[in-house]
Coordinates of C-alpha atoms in Angstrom, one line a residue:
Chain A
M1 CA 83.9 -21.7 -133.2
N2 CA 86.1 -24.6 -133.9
S3 CA 89.0 -22.5 -135.1
V4 CA 88.7 -20.4 -131.9
K5 CA 89.1 -23.4 -129.7
E6 CA 91.9 -24.8 -131.9
R7 CA 93.8 -21.5 -131.6
L8 CA 93.5 -21.5 -127.8
V9 CA 94.6 -25.0 -127.4
N10 CA 97.4 -24.4 -129.9
G11 CA 98.7 -21.4 -127.9
L12 CA 98.3 -23.1 -124.5
I13 CA 99.8 -26.5 -125.2
K14 CA 100.8 -27.4 -128.7
E15 CA 102.9 -24.3 -129.4
N16 CA 103.3 -23.0 -125.9
P17 CA 105.6 -20.0 -126.5
T18 CA 107.8 -20.7 -123.5
F19 CA 107.8 -24.4 -122.9
V20 CA 107.8 -25.5 -126.6
L21 CA 109.0 -22.7 -128.8
M22 CA 111.2 -21.0 -126.2
L23 CA 110.6 -17.5 -127.3
G24 CA 110.7 -14.2 -125.4
M25 CA 113.2 -15.4 -122.8
C26 CA 114.3 -12.0 -121.5
P27 CA 111.1 -11.2 -119.6
T28 CA 110.7 -14.9 -118.7
L29 CA 113.9 -14.8 -116.7
A30 CA 113.7 -11.2 -115.4
V31 CA 110.3 -10.9 -113.9
T32 CA 109.6 -14.4 -112.6
T33 CA 110.9 -13.7 -109.1
S34 CA 107.5 -14.5 -107.8
A35 CA 104.4 -16.3 -109.1
I36 CA 102.3 -13.1 -108.9
N37 CA 104.9 -11.1 -110.9
G38 CA 105.0 -13.8 -113.5
L39 CA 101.2 -13.8 -113.8
G40 CA 101.1 -10.0 -114.1
M41 CA 103.7 -10.0 -116.8
G42 CA 102.0 -12.8 -118.7
L43 CA 98.6 -11.1 -118.6
T44 CA 100.0 -7.8 -119.7
T45 CA 101.7 -9.4 -122.6
M46 CA 98.5 -11.3 -123.4
V47 CA 96.5 -8.1 -123.7
V48 CA 99.1 -6.5 -126.0
L49 CA 99.4 -9.7 -128.0
A50 CA 95.6 -10.1 -128.5
L51 CA 95.0 -6.5 -129.4
S52 CA 98.0 -6.1 -131.8
N53 CA 97.2 -9.4 -133.5
A54 CA 93.6 -8.3 -134.1
F55 CA 94.7 -4.9 -135.3
I56 CA 97.4 -6.2 -137.6
S57 CA 95.0 -8.7 -139.0
L58 CA 92.5 -5.9 -139.7
L59 CA 95.1 -3.9 -141.6
R60 CA 96.8 -6.9 -143.3
N61 CA 95.6 -6.0 -146.7
I62 CA 96.4 -2.3 -146.4
I63 CA 100.0 -2.5 -145.1
P64 CA 102.5 -2.8 -148.0
G65 CA 104.8 -5.9 -147.7
K66 CA 107.9 -3.8 -148.0
V67 CA 107.3 -1.8 -144.8
R68 CA 105.3 -4.3 -142.8
I69 CA 107.9 -4.8 -140.1
P70 CA 108.1 -1.1 -139.1
A71 CA 104.3 -0.9 -139.4
F72 CA 103.9 -3.9 -137.0
I73 CA 106.4 -2.4 -134.6
V74 CA 104.5 0.9 -134.5
I75 CA 101.2 -0.9 -133.9
I76 CA 102.7 -3.1 -131.1
A77 CA 104.5 -0.1 -129.5
S78 CA 101.3 1.9 -129.5
F79 CA 99.4 -0.9 -127.6
V80 CA 102.3 -1.3 -125.2
T81 CA 102.2 2.4 -124.4
I82 CA 98.5 2.3 -123.8
V83 CA 98.8 -0.8 -121.5
E84 CA 101.7 0.9 -119.7
L85 CA 99.8 4.0 -119.0
L86 CA 96.8 2.0 -117.8
L87 CA 98.9 -0.1 -115.5
E88 CA 100.6 3.1 -114.1
G89 CA 97.2 4.5 -113.4
F90 CA 95.3 1.5 -112.0
I91 CA 97.7 -1.1 -110.8
P92 CA 100.8 0.9 -109.6
T93 CA 102.2 -1.9 -107.5
L94 CA 102.5 -4.2 -110.6
Y95 CA 103.8 -1.3 -112.6
D96 CA 106.6 -0.7 -110.1
A97 CA 107.4 -4.5 -109.8
L98 CA 107.7 -4.9 -113.6
G99 CA 109.4 -1.6 -114.2
I100 CA 111.4 -1.4 -117.5
Y101 CA 110.2 -4.7 -118.7
I102 CA 106.8 -3.3 -119.6
P103 CA 108.0 -1.0 -122.4
L104 CA 110.4 -3.9 -123.4
I105 CA 107.3 -6.0 -124.3
V106 CA 107.7 -4.2 -127.7
V107 CA 110.8 -6.2 -128.5
N108 CA 109.4 -9.5 -127.3
C109 CA 109.9 -12.1 -130.1
I110 CA 106.5 -13.7 -129.4
I111 CA 104.5 -10.6 -130.4
L112 CA 106.3 -9.8 -133.6
G113 CA 106.6 -13.5 -134.4
R114 CA 102.8 -14.0 -134.1
A115 CA 102.2 -10.9 -136.2
E116 CA 104.4 -12.1 -138.9
A117 CA 103.5 -15.8 -138.8
Y118 CA 99.8 -15.7 -138.1
A119 CA 98.0 -12.3 -137.9
S120 CA 99.3 -11.0 -141.2
K121 CA 97.8 -13.9 -143.1
N122 CA 94.6 -14.7 -141.2
P123 CA 91.2 -13.1 -140.5
V124 CA 90.5 -11.0 -137.4
I125 CA 88.7 -13.4 -135.1
P126 CA 91.2 -16.3 -135.3
S127 CA 94.0 -13.8 -135.0
L128 CA 92.5 -12.3 -131.9
F129 CA 92.2 -15.8 -130.3
D130 CA 95.6 -16.8 -131.5
G131 CA 96.9 -13.9 -129.5
V132 CA 94.7 -14.8 -126.5
G133 CA 95.9 -18.5 -126.7
M134 CA 99.5 -17.6 -127.0
G135 CA 99.2 -15.1 -124.2
L136 CA 97.5 -17.6 -121.9
G137 CA 100.3 -20.1 -122.7
F138 CA 102.9 -17.4 -121.8
S139 CA 101.1 -16.5 -118.6
F140 CA 100.8 -20.1 -117.6
A141 CA 104.5 -20.7 -118.2
L142 CA 105.6 -17.5 -116.4
T143 CA 103.3 -18.3 -113.4
C144 CA 104.8 -21.8 -113.2
I145 CA 108.4 -20.7 -113.3
G146 CA 107.6 -17.9 -110.9
A147 CA 106.0 -20.3 -108.5
V148 CA 108.9 -22.7 -108.6
R149 CA 111.4 -19.9 -107.9
E150 CA 109.3 -18.3 -105.2
L151 CA 108.7 -21.7 -103.5
I152 CA 112.4 -22.6 -103.4
G153 CA 113.8 -19.1 -103.0
A154 CA 111.4 -17.7 -100.4
G155 CA 109.2 -20.6 -99.2
T156 CA 106.0 -18.8 -100.2
L157 CA 103.5 -19.2 -103.0
F158 CA 101.6 -16.1 -104.2
G159 CA 102.9 -14.4 -101.1
I160 CA 101.4 -17.0 -98.7
H161 CA 103.8 -19.0 -96.5
V162 CA 103.5 -22.6 -97.5
M163 CA 106.8 -24.3 -96.6
P164 CA 107.3 -25.7 -93.1
D165 CA 109.1 -23.4 -90.7
S166 CA 112.2 -25.5 -90.6
Y167 CA 112.7 -24.8 -94.3
V168 CA 115.6 -22.4 -94.9
P169 CA 114.9 -20.4 -98.1
C170 CA 117.5 -20.8 -100.7
S171 CA 117.4 -17.1 -101.7
I172 CA 119.7 -17.5 -104.7
F173 CA 116.7 -18.7 -106.6
I174 CA 115.0 -15.4 -106.5
M175 CA 118.2 -13.7 -107.5
A176 CA 119.6 -13.5 -111.0
P177 CA 121.6 -16.8 -111.0
G178 CA 118.5 -18.8 -109.9
A179 CA 116.7 -17.7 -113.1
F180 CA 119.4 -19.3 -115.2
F181 CA 119.3 -22.5 -113.2
V182 CA 115.6 -22.9 -113.4
L183 CA 115.6 -22.3 -117.2
A184 CA 118.5 -24.8 -117.5
S185 CA 116.5 -27.5 -115.8
L186 CA 113.5 -26.6 -118.0
T187 CA 115.5 -27.0 -121.2
A188 CA 117.1 -30.2 -119.9
I189 CA 113.6 -31.7 -119.3
Q190 CA 112.6 -30.5 -122.7
N191 CA 115.6 -32.1 -124.3
K192 CA 114.9 -35.3 -122.5
I193 CA 111.3 -35.4 -123.8
K194 CA 112.6 -34.6 -127.3
I195 CA 115.2 -37.4 -127.2
A196 CA 112.7 -39.9 -125.9
G197 CA 110.2 -38.9 -128.5
E198 CA 112.7 -39.2 -131.3
K199 CA 113.6 -42.7 -130.2
K200 CA 110.0 -43.7 -130.6
G201 CA 110.1 -42.2 -134.1
K202 CA 107.8 -39.2 -133.4
D203 CA 108.2 -35.9 -135.2
M204 CA 109.6 -33.6 -132.6
S205 CA 110.8 -30.8 -134.9
K206 CA 108.3 -28.4 -133.4
I207 CA 110.1 -28.4 -130.1
Q208 CA 112.8 -25.7 -130.4
S209 CA 115.8 -25.5 -128.3
G210 CA 115.4 -21.8 -127.7
C211 CA 116.5 -18.5 -129.2
G212 CA 119.7 -19.7 -127.7
S213 CA 120.7 -22.6 -129.9
D214 CA 121.6 -20.5 -132.9
C215 CA 119.1 -17.7 -133.1
M216 CA 118.0 -19.2 -136.4
N217 CA 114.6 -20.2 -135.2
C218 CA 114.2 -16.6 -134.1
S219 CA 114.8 -15.5 -137.6
D220 CA 111.6 -17.1 -138.9
M221 CA 109.7 -15.6 -136.0
G222 CA 110.7 -12.0 -136.7
C223 CA 113.6 -11.4 -134.4
K224 CA 116.2 -11.2 -137.1
N225 CA 114.0 -9.6 -139.7
R226 CA 115.4 -6.5 -141.4
F227 CA 113.6 -3.3 -140.4
Y228 CA 113.1 -2.5 -144.0
D229 CA 112.6 -5.7 -146.0
E230 CA 114.0 -5.3 -149.5
K231 CA 113.2 -8.8 -150.5
A232 CA 109.5 -8.7 -149.6
Q233 CA 108.4 -6.9 -152.8
D234 CA 110.3 -9.4 -155.0
K235 CA 108.8 -12.3 -153.2
K236 CA 105.3 -10.9 -153.6
G237 CA 106.0 -10.2 -157.3
E238 CA 107.1 -13.8 -157.8
E239 CA 104.0 -15.1 -156.0
E240 CA 101.8 -13.0 -158.4
K241 CA 103.7 -14.4 -161.3
T242 CA 103.1 -18.0 -160.2
N243 CA 99.5 -17.1 -159.6
D244 CA 99.1 -16.0 -163.3
Chain B
M1 CA 131.4 15.1 -112.6
I2 CA 134.3 12.8 -113.6
K3 CA 133.8 10.8 -110.4
E4 CA 130.1 10.4 -111.2
L5 CA 130.9 9.1 -114.7
L6 CA 133.5 6.7 -113.4
I7 CA 131.0 5.2 -110.9
I8 CA 128.4 4.8 -113.7
L9 CA 131.2 3.1 -115.8
I10 CA 131.9 0.5 -113.2
S11 CA 128.4 -0.1 -112.0
S12 CA 126.9 -0.5 -115.5
S13 CA 129.7 -2.7 -116.8
L14 CA 130.3 -5.0 -113.9
V15 CA 128.0 -4.6 -110.9
N16 CA 124.7 -4.4 -112.8
N17 CA 125.8 -6.4 -115.7
V18 CA 123.3 -6.1 -118.5
V19 CA 123.0 -9.8 -119.3
L20 CA 123.8 -11.5 -116.1
S21 CA 121.7 -9.4 -113.7
Q22 CA 119.2 -7.6 -115.9
F23 CA 118.6 -10.3 -118.6
L24 CA 118.7 -7.9 -121.5
G25 CA 120.2 -9.1 -124.8
L26 CA 119.9 -12.7 -123.9
C27 CA 119.4 -13.9 -127.4
P28 CA 122.8 -12.9 -128.9
F29 CA 124.4 -13.7 -125.5
L30 CA 123.4 -17.4 -125.9
G31 CA 123.2 -17.6 -129.6
V32 CA 126.5 -16.0 -130.8
S33 CA 128.8 -17.3 -128.1
K34 CA 130.0 -20.5 -129.7
K35 CA 133.4 -19.1 -130.7
T36 CA 135.5 -16.3 -129.1
S37 CA 136.1 -14.7 -132.5
T38 CA 132.4 -14.3 -133.4
A39 CA 131.6 -13.3 -129.8
S40 CA 134.1 -10.5 -129.9
G41 CA 132.8 -9.4 -133.3
M42 CA 129.3 -9.3 -131.8
G43 CA 130.6 -7.5 -128.7
V44 CA 132.3 -4.7 -130.8
S45 CA 129.1 -4.2 -132.9
V46 CA 127.0 -4.0 -129.7
I47 CA 129.4 -1.4 -128.2
F48 CA 129.2 0.6 -131.4
V49 CA 125.4 0.4 -131.8
I50 CA 124.5 1.0 -128.2
T51 CA 126.8 4.0 -127.8
L52 CA 125.4 5.6 -131.0
A53 CA 121.8 4.7 -130.1
S54 CA 122.0 6.1 -126.6
A55 CA 123.4 9.4 -128.0
V56 CA 120.7 9.7 -130.7
A57 CA 117.9 8.7 -128.3
G58 CA 119.2 11.2 -125.7
V59 CA 119.3 14.0 -128.2
I60 CA 115.8 13.2 -129.5
Y61 CA 114.4 13.0 -126.0
K62 CA 115.9 16.3 -124.9
Y63 CA 115.3 18.4 -128.0
V64 CA 112.1 16.8 -129.6
L65 CA 110.0 14.9 -127.0
V66 CA 110.4 17.2 -124.0
P67 CA 109.8 20.6 -125.8
L68 CA 106.7 19.1 -127.6
D69 CA 105.6 17.6 -124.3
I70 CA 105.1 14.1 -125.8
T71 CA 107.4 12.1 -123.6
Y72 CA 104.7 9.4 -123.3
L73 CA 105.5 8.4 -126.9
Q74 CA 109.1 7.6 -125.9
T75 CA 108.8 3.8 -126.5
I76 CA 107.4 4.2 -130.0
V77 CA 109.9 6.9 -131.0
F78 CA 112.9 5.0 -129.5
I79 CA 112.2 1.7 -131.1
L80 CA 111.7 3.3 -134.5
V81 CA 114.8 5.5 -134.2
I82 CA 116.9 2.5 -133.1
A83 CA 115.7 0.3 -135.9
A84 CA 116.2 2.9 -138.5
L85 CA 119.6 3.8 -137.1
V86 CA 120.8 0.2 -137.3
Q87 CA 119.6 -0.1 -140.9
F88 CA 121.3 3.2 -141.7
V89 CA 124.6 2.2 -140.1
E90 CA 124.5 -1.0 -142.1
M91 CA 124.0 0.8 -145.4
F92 CA 126.6 3.5 -144.5
L93 CA 129.2 0.8 -143.6
K94 CA 128.5 -1.2 -146.7
K95 CA 129.0 1.8 -148.9
F96 CA 131.9 3.6 -147.3
M97 CA 133.8 1.2 -145.1
P98 CA 133.5 -2.2 -146.7
S99 CA 136.3 -3.7 -144.6
L100 CA 134.5 -2.8 -141.4
Y101 CA 131.2 -4.0 -142.9
E102 CA 132.8 -7.4 -143.6
S103 CA 133.6 -7.9 -139.9
L104 CA 130.5 -6.3 -138.3
G105 CA 127.9 -6.6 -141.1
V106 CA 126.5 -10.0 -140.2
Y107 CA 125.8 -8.9 -136.6
L108 CA 124.0 -5.7 -137.3
P109 CA 120.5 -7.1 -138.3
L110 CA 120.7 -9.2 -135.1
I111 CA 121.0 -6.1 -133.0
T112 CA 117.9 -4.3 -134.4
T113 CA 115.4 -5.8 -132.1
N114 CA 117.9 -6.6 -129.3
C115 CA 116.2 -5.5 -126.1
A116 CA 119.4 -4.3 -124.6
V117 CA 119.5 -1.3 -127.0
L118 CA 115.9 -0.2 -126.3
G119 CA 116.5 -1.0 -122.6
I120 CA 119.4 1.4 -122.3
A121 CA 117.6 4.2 -124.0
L122 CA 114.7 3.8 -121.6
T123 CA 116.9 3.4 -118.5
N124 CA 118.7 6.6 -119.4
V125 CA 115.4 8.5 -119.5
Q126 CA 114.1 6.8 -116.3
K127 CA 117.3 7.7 -114.4
N128 CA 117.2 11.3 -115.7
Y129 CA 120.6 11.0 -117.2
G130 CA 121.9 13.9 -119.4
I131 CA 123.1 13.2 -122.9
L132 CA 126.8 12.7 -121.9
T133 CA 126.0 10.6 -118.9
G134 CA 123.6 8.6 -121.0
V135 CA 126.3 7.9 -123.6
V136 CA 128.7 6.8 -120.9
N137 CA 126.1 4.6 -119.4
G138 CA 125.3 3.1 -122.8
F139 CA 129.0 2.5 -123.5
A140 CA 129.6 0.9 -120.1
T141 CA 126.6 -1.4 -120.4
A142 CA 127.8 -2.5 -123.9
V143 CA 131.3 -3.1 -122.5
G144 CA 129.7 -5.3 -119.8
F145 CA 127.9 -7.2 -122.5
T146 CA 131.1 -7.7 -124.4
I147 CA 133.0 -8.9 -121.3
S148 CA 130.4 -11.5 -120.4
I149 CA 129.8 -12.8 -123.9
I150 CA 133.6 -13.3 -124.5
I151 CA 134.0 -15.1 -121.1
L152 CA 131.0 -17.3 -122.0
A153 CA 132.5 -18.1 -125.4
G154 CA 135.8 -19.0 -123.9
I155 CA 134.2 -21.4 -121.4
R156 CA 132.0 -22.9 -124.2
E157 CA 135.1 -23.6 -126.4
K158 CA 136.7 -25.5 -123.5
M159 CA 133.5 -27.3 -122.8
E160 CA 133.2 -28.7 -126.3
Y161 CA 135.2 -31.8 -125.4
N162 CA 133.7 -32.5 -122.0
D163 CA 131.5 -35.4 -121.2
I164 CA 128.0 -33.9 -120.6
P165 CA 124.8 -35.9 -119.7
E166 CA 122.8 -36.3 -122.9
S167 CA 119.8 -34.2 -121.9
F168 CA 122.1 -31.4 -120.7
K169 CA 123.9 -31.1 -124.0
G170 CA 123.4 -27.8 -125.9
M171 CA 121.4 -25.1 -124.2
P172 CA 121.0 -26.4 -120.6
I173 CA 124.7 -26.6 -119.9
V174 CA 125.2 -23.1 -121.3
L175 CA 122.5 -21.8 -119.1
I176 CA 124.1 -23.4 -116.0
T177 CA 127.4 -21.8 -117.0
A178 CA 125.7 -18.4 -117.3
G179 CA 124.1 -19.0 -113.9
L180 CA 127.5 -19.7 -112.4
M181 CA 128.9 -16.6 -114.1
A182 CA 126.0 -14.6 -112.6
I183 CA 127.0 -15.8 -109.1
A184 CA 130.6 -14.7 -109.8
F185 CA 129.4 -11.3 -111.0
C186 CA 127.4 -10.9 -107.8
G187 CA 130.9 -10.6 -106.2
F188 CA 131.3 -7.2 -107.9
S189 CA 128.5 -5.7 -105.9
G190 CA 131.0 -5.0 -103.1
L191 CA 132.9 -2.7 -105.4
L192 CA 130.8 0.4 -104.9

């Protein structure tokens, strides 16, 4: 039970995929034109993330190390297809609003990253809740960003008019450039916290500066992994040797 | 026909720019844009891969998925085809064109899970483009990517020596630059 709680807190706060790790930026920018779209995208990703994490963890001892990346991709893509068909059938408005970004969940760094970093090494239940926690963190972040953009750009929140009538909406914030500006402020705040923390001598290495800085942190999380990993087998062999 | 292709060429490369208005391929756009030389290398590789991938995906969709009536499997099939294709291109270049591999090789693995490649393959299907139109669309989109990444790299090279507030150093200022570029690219929407 402890590990479940720990995984949820980890995904929501400690390793929040958007605010701390800065992974999966494409959908974060593209669909957060309103709070409700952000929430929809976040929850969709959460379902895929939790199911694929659980499934990959279940199969972790069967999948050979050499072809694990393609195997993970097939599993993730299958769940994305299932979720896409369900959305099309039951929540068509959300399906239309998210459009092409639903199938693109397949290439979201967060999902392959969690599969590689957590689910492929841990039992089913913690992996499932790792996915749920990460997904909740992602939904929370997307909803926040969507709310800010919607509030400034249209004067509404979840479609309800909240700003005073004299407020003139700054519509650039719900257009493409606004997404960049909001993310820029977010990373600036993150930088500030990081700098302040480092001055106090805390370890801030967990806070990443995004796929953006050099794509190197992506590489650990699966973005840059080769489709067919030639080194995996050697590594496993070495591990076995050291075990002997 | 030619007129239609020309319109796709302009709209996909400038008006609906893949990075600045659709947010696809953001990782390499922000990550590999420190120098104009690497940015142009990345751009050329992306043009090469996306054009090839949209051709292959188009052929597979038309001659395999549609006749077998399994179009709902498109996402799975496309991602596997693209990933295998990139790997294959890398091996092919390494073996037969070492000089080209030297210049493009480092970028190829970065493109495997680039959402722009899968995005184009899916857009082509969604818009009911034929194989030729799809290839033109892919090429134009990749050209748009190359244009914007080279412009961003140029601006970043200039910005290197500017005095930027401490917390805006690094990513934030690059994102603001990208936002301003996106505003500038909005101006192209009057073209069509």
